[in-house]
Short mmCIF file of C-alpha atoms in Angstrom, two decimals:
data_model
loop_
_atom_site.label_atom_id
_atom_site.label_comp_id
_atom_site.label_asym_id
_atom_site.label_seq_id
_atom_site.Cartn_x
_atom_site.Cartn_y
_atom_site.Cartn_z
CA MET A 7 3.06 -9.19 8.38
CA ALA A 8 4.83 -6.88 5.38
CA ILE A 9 6.97 -7.13 3.27
CA GLY A 10 9.07 -3.73 1.55
CA GLY A 11 7.88 -0.57 0.65
CA SER A 12 8.93 2.37 3.16
CA GLY A 13 10.32 5.43 2.28
CA VAL A 14 10.20 9.37 2.35
CA ASP A 15 7.45 11.86 0.65
CA THR A 16 8.61 15.22 0.41
CA VAL A 17 5.01 17.26 0.51
CA VAL A 18 4.84 20.25 -1.29
CA ARG A 19 1.12 21.68 -1.04
CA VAL A 20 0.39 23.79 -3.94
CA ASP A 21 -2.89 25.95 -5.11
CA SER A 22 -3.85 23.68 -7.93
CA LEU A 23 -2.39 20.90 -10.73
CA PRO A 24 -1.41 20.53 -12.96
CA VAL A 25 1.62 23.64 -11.59
CA PRO A 26 2.49 26.37 -13.95
CA LEU A 27 5.44 26.79 -15.49
CA ALA A 28 7.18 28.95 -14.17
CA ASP A 29 10.99 30.04 -13.21
CA SER A 30 9.58 29.55 -9.49
CA VAL A 31 6.30 29.46 -6.84
CA GLY A 32 6.28 30.22 -3.54
CA VAL A 33 5.02 28.01 -1.30
CA SER A 34 4.15 27.03 1.81
CA PRO A 35 6.25 24.62 4.45
CA ILE A 36 8.15 21.95 2.34
CA ARG A 37 7.92 18.85 4.71
CA GLU A 38 8.80 15.17 5.61
CA TRP A 39 6.88 12.45 6.28
CA PRO A 40 8.21 8.63 6.34
CA GLY A 41 5.79 6.08 5.18
CA HIS A 42 5.10 5.08 1.50
CA THR A 43 3.04 2.62 0.79
CA GLY A 44 4.02 -0.94 2.96
CA GLY A 45 4.85 1.24 5.85
CA ASN A 46 1.31 3.08 6.11
CA VAL A 47 -0.05 -0.32 5.87
CA ALA A 48 2.06 -1.23 8.32
CA LEU A 49 1.40 1.81 10.70
CA GLY A 50 -2.67 1.57 9.76
CA CYS A 51 -2.60 -2.48 10.68
CA ARG A 52 -1.29 -1.32 14.19
CA ALA A 53 -3.42 1.53 14.64
CA LEU A 54 -6.42 -0.92 14.29
CA GLY A 55 -4.40 -3.02 16.84
CA LEU A 56 -3.26 -5.88 14.60
CA ASN A 57 1.02 -6.96 15.33
CA VAL A 58 2.65 -6.58 12.67
CA LYS A 59 5.85 -7.31 11.47
CA LEU A 60 7.69 -4.79 8.75
CA LEU A 61 10.62 -6.23 6.64
CA ASP A 62 12.48 -4.12 4.13
CA PHE A 63 15.56 -2.33 2.92
CA ILE A 64 16.57 1.24 3.57
CA GLY A 65 19.47 3.30 3.73
CA ASP A 66 21.90 4.11 6.46
CA ASP A 67 21.14 7.44 5.81
CA TRP A 68 18.82 10.47 7.36
CA THR A 69 15.71 9.25 5.93
CA GLY A 70 16.07 6.04 6.83
CA ALA A 71 16.49 7.13 9.69
CA LEU A 72 13.17 8.70 9.51
CA VAL A 73 11.75 5.82 8.41
CA ARG A 74 13.07 3.81 11.38
CA GLU A 75 11.81 6.44 13.88
CA ARG A 76 8.19 7.09 12.80
CA LEU A 77 7.36 2.87 12.94
CA ALA A 78 8.50 3.31 16.04
CA GLU A 79 6.47 5.61 16.98
CA GLY A 80 3.60 3.58 15.73
CA GLY A 81 4.37 0.77 17.29
CA VAL A 82 5.06 -1.43 13.71
CA ASP A 83 7.95 -4.24 15.00
CA PHE A 84 10.11 -3.31 11.49
CA GLU A 85 13.25 -5.15 10.98
CA PRO A 86 15.50 -3.63 7.97
CA LEU A 87 18.20 -4.41 5.77
CA ILE A 88 20.52 -1.80 4.51
CA SER A 89 21.09 -0.67 1.18
CA PRO A 90 23.71 0.70 -0.59
CA ALA A 91 21.54 2.62 -2.51
CA GLY A 92 19.46 4.46 0.29
CA THR A 93 16.02 5.16 1.46
CA ARG A 94 13.99 4.89 -1.74
CA ARG A 95 12.11 8.63 -1.63
CA ALA A 96 9.00 10.56 -3.82
CA VAL A 97 8.04 14.42 -3.78
CA ASN A 98 4.48 14.59 -3.42
CA LEU A 99 2.83 17.85 -5.08
CA VAL A 100 -0.58 18.25 -3.15
CA GLU A 101 -3.28 20.49 -3.90
CA THR A 102 -5.35 22.45 -0.95
CA THR A 103 -8.49 19.35 -2.26
CA GLY A 104 -6.49 17.27 -1.43
CA ARG A 105 -5.56 16.01 -4.73
CA ARG A 106 -1.92 14.85 -5.39
CA MET A 107 1.08 14.33 -8.26
CA SER A 108 3.96 11.97 -6.68
CA PHE A 109 7.06 11.81 -8.21
CA TYR A 110 8.46 8.96 -7.05
CA ASP A 111 12.37 7.85 -6.67
CA GLY A 112 12.19 3.50 -5.95
CA ARG A 113 16.00 3.75 -6.44
CA ASP A 114 16.08 -0.24 -5.16
CA PRO A 115 18.90 -2.10 -7.84
CA LEU A 116 17.63 -5.04 -9.54
CA ASP A 117 19.47 -7.01 -7.84
CA LEU A 118 18.15 -6.40 -4.43
CA ARG A 119 17.33 -9.67 -2.99
CA MET A 120 16.08 -10.13 0.70
CA PRO A 121 18.03 -13.46 1.91
CA ARG A 122 15.43 -16.34 2.65
CA GLU A 123 17.10 -16.49 5.88
CA PHE A 124 16.00 -13.97 7.23
CA TYR A 125 12.63 -13.78 5.87
CA LEU A 126 11.33 -17.82 6.12
CA PRO A 127 11.27 -17.34 9.83
CA HIS A 128 8.73 -14.48 10.18
CA LEU A 129 6.45 -16.08 7.55
CA ARG A 130 6.84 -18.85 9.34
CA ARG A 131 4.94 -17.01 12.16
CA ALA A 132 2.71 -15.11 9.67
CA ARG A 133 -1.33 -15.12 9.39
CA HIS A 134 -1.15 -12.79 6.56
CA ALA A 135 1.33 -11.82 3.47
CA HIS A 136 0.97 -8.10 2.17
CA LEU A 137 3.96 -7.91 -0.05
CA SER A 138 4.29 -4.94 -1.70
CA ILE A 139 5.26 -4.58 -5.40
CA MET A 140 9.55 -4.09 -4.67
CA HIS A 141 10.78 -5.94 -6.96
CA PHE A 142 12.62 -7.77 -4.35
CA ALA A 143 9.94 -8.84 -2.91
CA ARG A 144 8.01 -10.99 -6.31
CA PHE A 145 10.85 -13.98 -5.53
CA LEU A 146 9.40 -14.62 -1.59
CA TYR A 147 5.89 -15.75 -3.48
CA ASP A 148 7.52 -19.78 -3.94
CA ASP A 149 7.81 -19.81 -0.05
CA ILE A 150 4.98 -17.82 0.69
CA GLU A 151 2.61 -20.51 -1.60
CA ALA A 152 4.64 -23.39 -0.29
CA LEU A 153 3.76 -22.57 4.04
CA GLY A 154 -0.29 -21.13 2.44
CA VAL A 155 0.69 -17.71 3.61
CA PRO A 156 -2.28 -15.96 2.70
CA VAL A 157 -1.13 -13.07 0.44
CA SER A 158 -2.55 -9.38 -0.43
CA THR A 159 -0.47 -6.90 -2.43
CA ASP A 160 -1.45 -3.69 -3.86
CA LEU A 161 -0.94 -2.55 -7.58
CA HIS A 162 -1.29 1.11 -7.41
CA ASP A 163 -2.06 2.82 -10.64
CA TRP A 164 -1.48 -0.56 -12.98
CA ASP A 165 -2.93 -0.55 -16.38
CA GLY A 166 -3.36 -3.98 -16.98
CA LEU A 167 0.00 -4.11 -18.85
CA ALA A 168 3.05 -3.29 -17.29
CA ASP A 169 4.69 -6.42 -16.33
CA HIS A 170 6.09 -5.04 -13.51
CA HIS A 171 2.77 -5.78 -11.82
CA ARG A 172 1.67 -8.90 -13.40
CA GLU A 173 3.55 -11.54 -11.27
CA PHE A 174 2.15 -9.78 -8.02
CA ALA A 175 -1.76 -9.86 -9.52
CA LEU A 176 -1.56 -13.06 -10.12
CA ARG A 177 0.40 -14.79 -7.10
CA SER A 178 -1.48 -12.94 -4.97
CA ASP A 179 -5.09 -13.94 -2.37
CA LEU A 180 -6.17 -10.60 -2.90
CA VAL A 181 -5.31 -7.61 -4.78
CA PHE A 182 -5.89 -3.98 -4.64
CA LEU A 183 -5.38 -1.32 -7.07
CA SER A 184 -6.50 2.03 -8.02
CA ALA A 185 -9.62 2.25 -11.34
CA ALA A 186 -7.33 5.28 -12.31
CA GLY A 187 -4.26 3.85 -13.88
CA ALA A 188 -7.00 1.99 -16.46
CA GLY A 189 -9.35 3.70 -16.13
CA GLU A 190 -12.01 1.78 -18.57
CA ARG A 191 -10.80 -0.17 -18.81
CA ILE A 192 -10.33 -1.25 -14.65
CA ALA A 193 -13.77 -3.76 -15.26
CA SER A 194 -11.61 -6.24 -17.99
CA VAL A 195 -8.74 -5.86 -15.99
CA MET A 196 -10.25 -7.05 -12.56
CA ARG A 197 -11.85 -9.71 -14.42
CA GLU A 198 -8.64 -10.75 -16.32
CA ILE A 199 -6.83 -11.21 -12.90
CA LEU A 200 -9.38 -13.72 -10.87
CA ARG A 201 -9.24 -15.72 -14.41
CA GLU A 202 -5.82 -15.64 -14.68
CA GLY A 203 -4.59 -15.60 -11.30
CA ARG A 204 -5.22 -17.44 -7.81
CA ALA A 205 -7.04 -13.74 -6.21
CA GLN A 206 -10.38 -14.75 -4.31
CA ALA A 207 -11.38 -11.34 -5.11
CA VAL A 208 -9.91 -7.86 -6.13
CA ILE A 209 -10.90 -4.47 -5.45
CA ALA A 210 -10.10 -1.28 -7.12
CA THR A 211 -10.53 2.27 -5.32
CA ALA A 212 -12.02 5.12 -7.06
CA GLY A 213 -11.26 8.25 -4.13
CA ALA A 214 -14.24 9.94 -4.00
CA GLY A 215 -16.25 7.83 -6.32
CA GLY A 216 -15.91 4.80 -4.12
CA SER A 217 -14.94 1.30 -4.72
CA TYR A 218 -14.99 -2.03 -6.70
CA LEU A 219 -15.46 -5.72 -5.86
CA LEU A 220 -15.20 -9.11 -7.43
CA ALA A 221 -14.95 -11.67 -5.99
CA ARG A 222 -14.56 -15.40 -7.52
CA ASP A 223 -17.65 -16.92 -6.57
CA GLY A 224 -19.73 -13.01 -7.03
CA GLY A 225 -20.23 -12.55 -10.80
CA SER A 226 -18.64 -11.19 -13.39
CA THR A 227 -19.35 -7.68 -12.81
CA PRO A 228 -17.17 -5.57 -9.93
CA ARG A 229 -20.07 -4.56 -7.50
CA PRO A 230 -19.50 -1.01 -6.39
CA VAL A 231 -18.95 0.13 -3.00
CA ARG A 232 -20.24 3.76 -2.02
CA ALA A 233 -17.34 6.29 -0.57
CA THR A 234 -17.50 7.23 3.18
CA VAL A 235 -17.06 10.91 3.81
CA PRO A 236 -14.63 11.69 5.82
CA PRO A 237 -15.12 12.56 9.04
CA ALA A 238 -13.44 16.68 8.52
CA ARG A 239 -11.89 19.00 5.96
CA VAL A 240 -9.87 17.12 3.08
CA VAL A 241 -6.96 17.95 3.78
CA ASP A 242 -4.53 15.42 2.21
CA SER A 243 -4.83 12.09 0.03
CA ASN A 244 -1.94 10.69 0.62
CA GLY A 245 -1.56 7.38 2.06
CA ALA A 246 -5.73 7.20 1.28
CA GLY A 247 -5.35 4.07 -0.47
CA ASP A 248 -2.57 2.68 2.13
CA ALA A 249 -5.83 3.12 4.67
CA TYR A 250 -8.23 1.78 2.72
CA VAL A 251 -5.95 -1.36 2.78
CA SER A 252 -5.43 -1.58 6.57
CA GLY A 253 -9.16 -1.90 7.22
CA PHE A 254 -9.96 -3.94 4.79
CA LEU A 255 -7.46 -6.58 6.51
CA TYR A 256 -8.35 -5.74 9.42
CA GLY A 257 -11.47 -7.35 8.54
CA ARG A 258 -10.43 -9.76 6.78
CA LEU A 259 -8.36 -10.98 9.13
CA ALA A 260 -11.33 -10.85 12.11
CA GLY A 261 -13.76 -13.01 9.46
CA ARG A 262 -15.86 -10.40 7.74
CA ASP A 263 -17.41 -10.78 4.47
CA LEU A 264 -15.90 -8.99 1.41
CA GLU A 265 -18.59 -6.42 1.54
CA GLU A 266 -17.43 -5.35 4.94
CA CYS A 267 -13.97 -5.35 5.07
CA ALA A 268 -14.57 -3.12 1.62
CA ARG A 269 -16.86 -0.66 3.85
CA LEU A 270 -14.15 -0.84 6.72
CA GLY A 271 -11.28 -0.29 4.22
CA ALA A 272 -14.44 3.12 2.91
CA VAL A 273 -14.18 4.66 6.26
CA ALA A 274 -10.23 3.97 6.77
CA GLY A 275 -9.37 5.67 3.62
CA ALA A 276 -11.75 8.89 4.55
CA TYR A 277 -10.25 8.93 7.47
CA ALA A 278 -6.87 9.34 6.37
CA CYS A 279 -7.88 11.73 4.07
CA THR A 280 -8.21 14.65 7.26
CA ALA A 281 -4.60 14.99 7.98
CA GLU A 282 -1.00 15.58 6.51
CA GLY A 283 1.31 13.31 5.08
CA SER A 284 -0.28 10.16 6.32
CA THR A 285 -0.73 10.71 9.93
CA ALA A 286 -4.53 10.61 10.36
CA LEU A 287 -4.35 6.31 11.44
CA ILE A 288 -7.97 5.72 12.57
CA GLY A 289 -8.28 3.10 15.52
CA ARG A 290 -10.44 0.45 16.25
CA ALA A 291 -13.35 1.91 17.97
CA GLU A 292 -13.37 4.83 14.60
CA LEU A 293 -13.19 2.01 12.68
CA LEU A 294 -16.47 -0.08 13.73
CA GLY A 295 -18.37 2.51 14.95
CA ASP A 296 -18.30 1.73 18.50
#
């Protein structure tokens, strides 16, 4: 199951990043793409044949309706709660190479909480829980640990310092993050997560540079995992990291070893770059090369 992290991206395609300073810049048609990190992971796992339950807050608004529709089309069992703050949004500038810059509007109030009577019945039936780094999601960890449900999270571009991410980093069994956030410090951040937390493995994605895997029983140096060449022209990198997580989790739930899980994640992430707005969802046959 997945918890938190749905929303809508407004994608603006530009010639280059950063965008030159100007009063007005002509662009191609602006598109709205529902998904965001939790929604994309849920959709990606469902496309691979996994049964997925997504729990989250959305607004009673037109963007929330887009999220509901997209998840229903993708076969995700979505059970939302209504947030008075509305549905999360982002404006993403995407250049011609597929590279992006995102302006994220999380908008959840800090006192937002998911009721235990709402999520506990679903947790009791879950094989695995994937938590997006929404503030309310951190309050589920005690119950997740008490039930013995394996849990993963994606820290995105965490620099290893910001307090918001730390609890997610130290209380998850699988931790994903982007190598870009910590830069040259990424290896030390990965080691710190293993040393201070409960993770069995930490995975840092680096886009076209591949990814890095550090396992509790695999030494102190992150092992590089080669990137997969996309099967078509790169159009949009939105959702590539979420697709990587989906491919990795598919492998993990199928009992594959960590190196093979990382390879499957790389295949799924590369595939996701070949269409706009997180719409390129790889299927199981393509992932496995059948």
